Short mmCIF file of C-alpha atoms in Angstrom, two decimals:
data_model
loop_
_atom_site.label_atom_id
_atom_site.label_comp_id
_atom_site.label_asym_id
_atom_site.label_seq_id
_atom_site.Cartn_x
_atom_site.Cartn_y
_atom_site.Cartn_z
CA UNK A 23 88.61 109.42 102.73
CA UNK A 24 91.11 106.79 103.97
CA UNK A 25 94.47 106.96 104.86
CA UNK A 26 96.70 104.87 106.40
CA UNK A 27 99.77 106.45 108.46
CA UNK A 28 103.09 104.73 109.47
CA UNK A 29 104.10 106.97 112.56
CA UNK A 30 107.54 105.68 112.13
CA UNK A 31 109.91 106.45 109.24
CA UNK A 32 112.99 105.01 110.94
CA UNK A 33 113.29 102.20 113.48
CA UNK A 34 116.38 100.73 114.62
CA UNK A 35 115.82 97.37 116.74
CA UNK A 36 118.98 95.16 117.90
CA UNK A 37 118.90 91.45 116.85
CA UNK A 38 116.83 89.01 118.92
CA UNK A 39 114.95 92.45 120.09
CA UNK A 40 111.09 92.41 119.84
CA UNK A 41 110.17 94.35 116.73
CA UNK A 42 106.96 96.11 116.26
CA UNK A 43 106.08 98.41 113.14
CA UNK A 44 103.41 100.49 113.96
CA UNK A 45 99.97 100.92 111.12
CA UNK A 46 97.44 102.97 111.68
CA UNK A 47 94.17 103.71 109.08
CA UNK A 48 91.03 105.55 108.59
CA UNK A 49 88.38 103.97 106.42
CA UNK A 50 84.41 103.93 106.46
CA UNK A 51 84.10 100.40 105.49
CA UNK A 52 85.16 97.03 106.39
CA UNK A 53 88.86 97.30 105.42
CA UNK A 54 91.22 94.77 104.08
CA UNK A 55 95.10 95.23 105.30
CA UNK A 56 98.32 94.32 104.10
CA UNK A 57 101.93 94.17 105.02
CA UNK A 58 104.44 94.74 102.59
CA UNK A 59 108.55 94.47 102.33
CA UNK A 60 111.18 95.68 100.21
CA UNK A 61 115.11 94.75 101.20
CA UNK A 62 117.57 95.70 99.53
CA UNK A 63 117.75 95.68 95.80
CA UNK A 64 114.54 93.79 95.65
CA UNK A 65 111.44 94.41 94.56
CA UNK A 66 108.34 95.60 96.96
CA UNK A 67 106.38 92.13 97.79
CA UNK A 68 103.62 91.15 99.54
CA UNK A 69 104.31 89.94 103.27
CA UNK A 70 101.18 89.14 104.71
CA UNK A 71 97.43 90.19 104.72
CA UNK A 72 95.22 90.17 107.68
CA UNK A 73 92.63 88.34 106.49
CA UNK A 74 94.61 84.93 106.08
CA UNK A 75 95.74 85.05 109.86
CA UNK A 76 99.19 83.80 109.10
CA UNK A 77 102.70 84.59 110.48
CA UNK A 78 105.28 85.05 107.66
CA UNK A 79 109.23 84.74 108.15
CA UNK A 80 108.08 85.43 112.14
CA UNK A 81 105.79 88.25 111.48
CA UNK A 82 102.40 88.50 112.66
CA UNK A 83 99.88 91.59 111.89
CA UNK A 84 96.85 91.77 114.14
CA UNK A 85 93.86 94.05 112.79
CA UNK A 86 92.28 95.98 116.10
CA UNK A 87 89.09 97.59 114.50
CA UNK A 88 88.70 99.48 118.00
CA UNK A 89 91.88 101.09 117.57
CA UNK A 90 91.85 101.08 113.71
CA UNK A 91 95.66 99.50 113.66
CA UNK A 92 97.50 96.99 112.27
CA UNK A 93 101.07 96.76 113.84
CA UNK A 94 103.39 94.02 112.29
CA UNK A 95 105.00 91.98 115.36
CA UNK A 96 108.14 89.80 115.64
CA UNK A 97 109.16 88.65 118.71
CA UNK A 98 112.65 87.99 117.40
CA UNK A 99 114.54 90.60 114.98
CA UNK A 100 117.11 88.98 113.08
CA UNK A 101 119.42 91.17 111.01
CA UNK A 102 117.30 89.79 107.34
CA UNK A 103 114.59 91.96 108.50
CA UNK A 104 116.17 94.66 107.29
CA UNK A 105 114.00 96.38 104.95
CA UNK A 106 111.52 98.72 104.11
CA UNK A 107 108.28 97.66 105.47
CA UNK A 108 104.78 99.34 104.20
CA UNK A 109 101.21 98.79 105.38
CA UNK A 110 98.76 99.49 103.03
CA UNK A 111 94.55 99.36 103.08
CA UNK A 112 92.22 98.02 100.49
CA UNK A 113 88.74 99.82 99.70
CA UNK A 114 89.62 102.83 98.17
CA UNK A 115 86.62 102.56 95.21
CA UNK A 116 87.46 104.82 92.02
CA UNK A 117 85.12 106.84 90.03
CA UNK A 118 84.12 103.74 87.86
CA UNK A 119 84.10 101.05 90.87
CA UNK A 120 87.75 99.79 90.97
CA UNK A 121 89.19 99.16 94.18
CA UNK A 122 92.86 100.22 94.60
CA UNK A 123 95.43 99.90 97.52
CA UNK A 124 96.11 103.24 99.26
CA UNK A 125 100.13 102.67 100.98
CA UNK A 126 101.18 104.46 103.91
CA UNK A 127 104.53 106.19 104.02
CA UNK A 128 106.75 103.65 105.00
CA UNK A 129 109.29 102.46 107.97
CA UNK A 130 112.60 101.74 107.95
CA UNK A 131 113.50 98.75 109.96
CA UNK A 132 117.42 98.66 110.77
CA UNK A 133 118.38 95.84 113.01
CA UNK A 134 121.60 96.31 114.48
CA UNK A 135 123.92 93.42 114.62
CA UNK B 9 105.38 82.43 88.76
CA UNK B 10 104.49 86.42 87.94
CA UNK B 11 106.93 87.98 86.19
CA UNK B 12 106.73 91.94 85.68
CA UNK B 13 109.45 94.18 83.69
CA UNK B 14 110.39 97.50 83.52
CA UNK B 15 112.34 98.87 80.44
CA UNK B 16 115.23 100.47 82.29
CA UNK B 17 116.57 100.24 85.97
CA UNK B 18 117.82 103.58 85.23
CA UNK B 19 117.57 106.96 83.02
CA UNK B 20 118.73 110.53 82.40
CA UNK B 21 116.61 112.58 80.56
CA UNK B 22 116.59 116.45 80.34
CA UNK B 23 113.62 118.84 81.53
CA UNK B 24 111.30 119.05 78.52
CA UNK B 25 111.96 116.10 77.50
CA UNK B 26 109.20 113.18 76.26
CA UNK B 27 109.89 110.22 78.64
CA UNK B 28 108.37 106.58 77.83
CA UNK B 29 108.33 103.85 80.96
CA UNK B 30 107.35 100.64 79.50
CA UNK B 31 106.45 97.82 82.08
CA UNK B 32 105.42 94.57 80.93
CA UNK B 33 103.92 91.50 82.72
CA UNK B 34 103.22 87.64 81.79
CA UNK B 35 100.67 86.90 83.85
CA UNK B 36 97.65 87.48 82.05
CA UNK B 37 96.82 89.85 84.73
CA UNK B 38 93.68 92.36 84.34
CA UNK B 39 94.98 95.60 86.20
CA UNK B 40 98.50 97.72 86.14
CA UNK B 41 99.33 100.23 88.12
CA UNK B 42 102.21 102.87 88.01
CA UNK B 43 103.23 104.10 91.19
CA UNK B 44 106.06 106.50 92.03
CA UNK B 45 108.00 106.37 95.23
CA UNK B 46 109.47 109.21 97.29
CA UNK B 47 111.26 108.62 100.68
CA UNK B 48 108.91 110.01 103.09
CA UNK B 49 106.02 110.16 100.94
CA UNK B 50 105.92 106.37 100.29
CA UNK B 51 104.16 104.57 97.19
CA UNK B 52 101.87 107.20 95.71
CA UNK B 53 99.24 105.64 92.87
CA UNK B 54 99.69 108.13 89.49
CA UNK B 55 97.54 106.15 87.06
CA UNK B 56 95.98 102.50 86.84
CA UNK B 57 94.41 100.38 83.99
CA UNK B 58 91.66 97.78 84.65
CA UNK B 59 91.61 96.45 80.74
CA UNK B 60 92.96 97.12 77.62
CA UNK B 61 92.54 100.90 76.73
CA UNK B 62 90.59 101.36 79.79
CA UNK B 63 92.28 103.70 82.28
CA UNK B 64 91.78 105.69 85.28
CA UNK B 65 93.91 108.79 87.25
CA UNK B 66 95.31 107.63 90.55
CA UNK B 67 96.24 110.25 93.25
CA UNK B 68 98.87 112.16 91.32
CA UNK B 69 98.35 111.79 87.68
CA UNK B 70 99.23 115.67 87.04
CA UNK B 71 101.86 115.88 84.54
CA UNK B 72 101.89 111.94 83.44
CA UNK B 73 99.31 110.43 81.04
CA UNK B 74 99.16 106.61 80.12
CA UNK B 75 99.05 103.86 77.41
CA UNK B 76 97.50 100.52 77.64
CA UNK B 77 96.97 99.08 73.81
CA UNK B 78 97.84 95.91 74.87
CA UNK B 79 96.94 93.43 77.77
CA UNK B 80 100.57 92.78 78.92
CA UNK B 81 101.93 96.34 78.32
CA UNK B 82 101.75 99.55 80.08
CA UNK B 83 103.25 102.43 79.53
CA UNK B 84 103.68 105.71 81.31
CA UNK B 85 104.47 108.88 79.59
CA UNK B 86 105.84 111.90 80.83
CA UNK B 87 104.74 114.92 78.44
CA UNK B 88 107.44 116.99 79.11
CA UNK B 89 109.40 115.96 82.31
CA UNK B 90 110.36 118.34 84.95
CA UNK B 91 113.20 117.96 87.93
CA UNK B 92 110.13 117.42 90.20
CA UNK B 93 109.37 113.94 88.48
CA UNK B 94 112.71 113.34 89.42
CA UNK B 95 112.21 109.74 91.36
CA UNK B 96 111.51 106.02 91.87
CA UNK B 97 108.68 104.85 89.39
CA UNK B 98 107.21 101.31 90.11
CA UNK B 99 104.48 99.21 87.39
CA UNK B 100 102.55 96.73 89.25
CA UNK B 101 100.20 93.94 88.37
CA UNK B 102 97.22 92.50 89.83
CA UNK B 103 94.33 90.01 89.20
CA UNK B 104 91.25 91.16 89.08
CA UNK B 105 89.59 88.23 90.47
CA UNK B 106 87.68 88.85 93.83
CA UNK B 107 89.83 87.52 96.83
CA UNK B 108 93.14 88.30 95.44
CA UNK B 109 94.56 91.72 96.12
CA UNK B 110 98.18 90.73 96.03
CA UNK B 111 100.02 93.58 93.50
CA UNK B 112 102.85 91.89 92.13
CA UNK B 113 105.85 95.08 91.45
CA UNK B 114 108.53 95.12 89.03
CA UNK B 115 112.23 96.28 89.86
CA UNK B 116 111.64 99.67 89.54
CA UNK B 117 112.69 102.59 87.19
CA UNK B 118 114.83 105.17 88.77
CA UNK B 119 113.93 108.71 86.76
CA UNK B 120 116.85 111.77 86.98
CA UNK B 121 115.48 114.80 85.26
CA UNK B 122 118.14 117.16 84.91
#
């Protein structure tokens, strides 16, 4: 089965701190990873997705197969990160073949003026 | 740009009572998802649709069923609700081209069953 856990539910970072959002996940296959963000009275959107190797809004998201993780990095917080941040894993396959994205839990991110 | 709806931001019903969610996208997108979300528990998948009348149970479908009779709609439907569907419910969208696993959400519909 695969899972994907976000150790963290709350992290509190002061601005122009390094932030890093921990992702873990358990899968067979050769997975597919994504980052994404939901402030404050928005809705959830994508952030970024390992495959296209690209740093969004300062975050970066390095998949470690060896250590089966995917923490999002920024080496500068500023206080619009606030938000709800969740990683979630591609290549769950359904009973009639359809892939689906299984989310982990979520984190928090507070930065602290 | 993707544009997904939800019927209400917020509603009240009563335990026992028939709830419709309507969500409704203008993308021309294949598959919809309905997803509720719980603080601590994150997004949790209840049902998904991958064409028009075609439908499939996500992780938690138990006490929800689902409507699709039309490409752009879908609708979740709780039977008769109970305080423990009490929460945040979230429609999705998503191409079903290979390459593109972006899920585009709508605002949400915040569910109080009393």
């Amino acid at each position: 089965a695969q899972r994907v856990t976000q150790p963290e539910k709350l992290l509190s970072v002061f601005k122009g701190a390094p932030v890093e959002l921990k992702c873990n996940y358990s899968y067979s296959g050769s997975p597919e990873l994504f980052w994404y963000v939901q402030y404050s009275r928005q809705r959830l959107q994508l952030l970024l997705r390992h495959i296209s190797r690209e740093s969004i809004k300062g975050f970066t998201a390095d998949l470690n197969k060896g250590e089966t993780s995917f923490h999002l990095k920024k080496p500068f917080a500023q206080e619009e990160d606030s938000a709800m941040y969740y990683c979630a894993l591609r290549g769950s396959i359904s009973n009639f073949g359809n892939e689906k994205l299984t989310f982990g839990t979520g984190t928090r991110l507070t930065i602290i003026p | 740009d993707v544009k997904v709806t939800q019927s209400s931001r917020y509603l009240v019903k009563r335990t026992g009572e028939k709830v419709f969610l309507e969500c409704v996208q203008d993308m021309d997108h294949e598959n919809m998802f309905w997803y509720r979300q719980d603080p601590g528990l994150g997004l949790r998948l209840i049902y998904f649709s991958y064409d028009v009348k075609m439908k499939e149970k996500g992780d938690i479908p138990e006490g929800y069923s689902v409507s699709r009779e039309k490409k752009e709609r879908f609708s979740l439907i709780l039977e008769s609700a109970s305080t423990n569907q009490t929460s945040m419910y979230l429609c999705a969208t998503q191409y079903a081209g290979t390459g593109d696993y972006e899920q585009y959400f709508g605002p949400g519909t915040r569910l109080t069953v009393t």
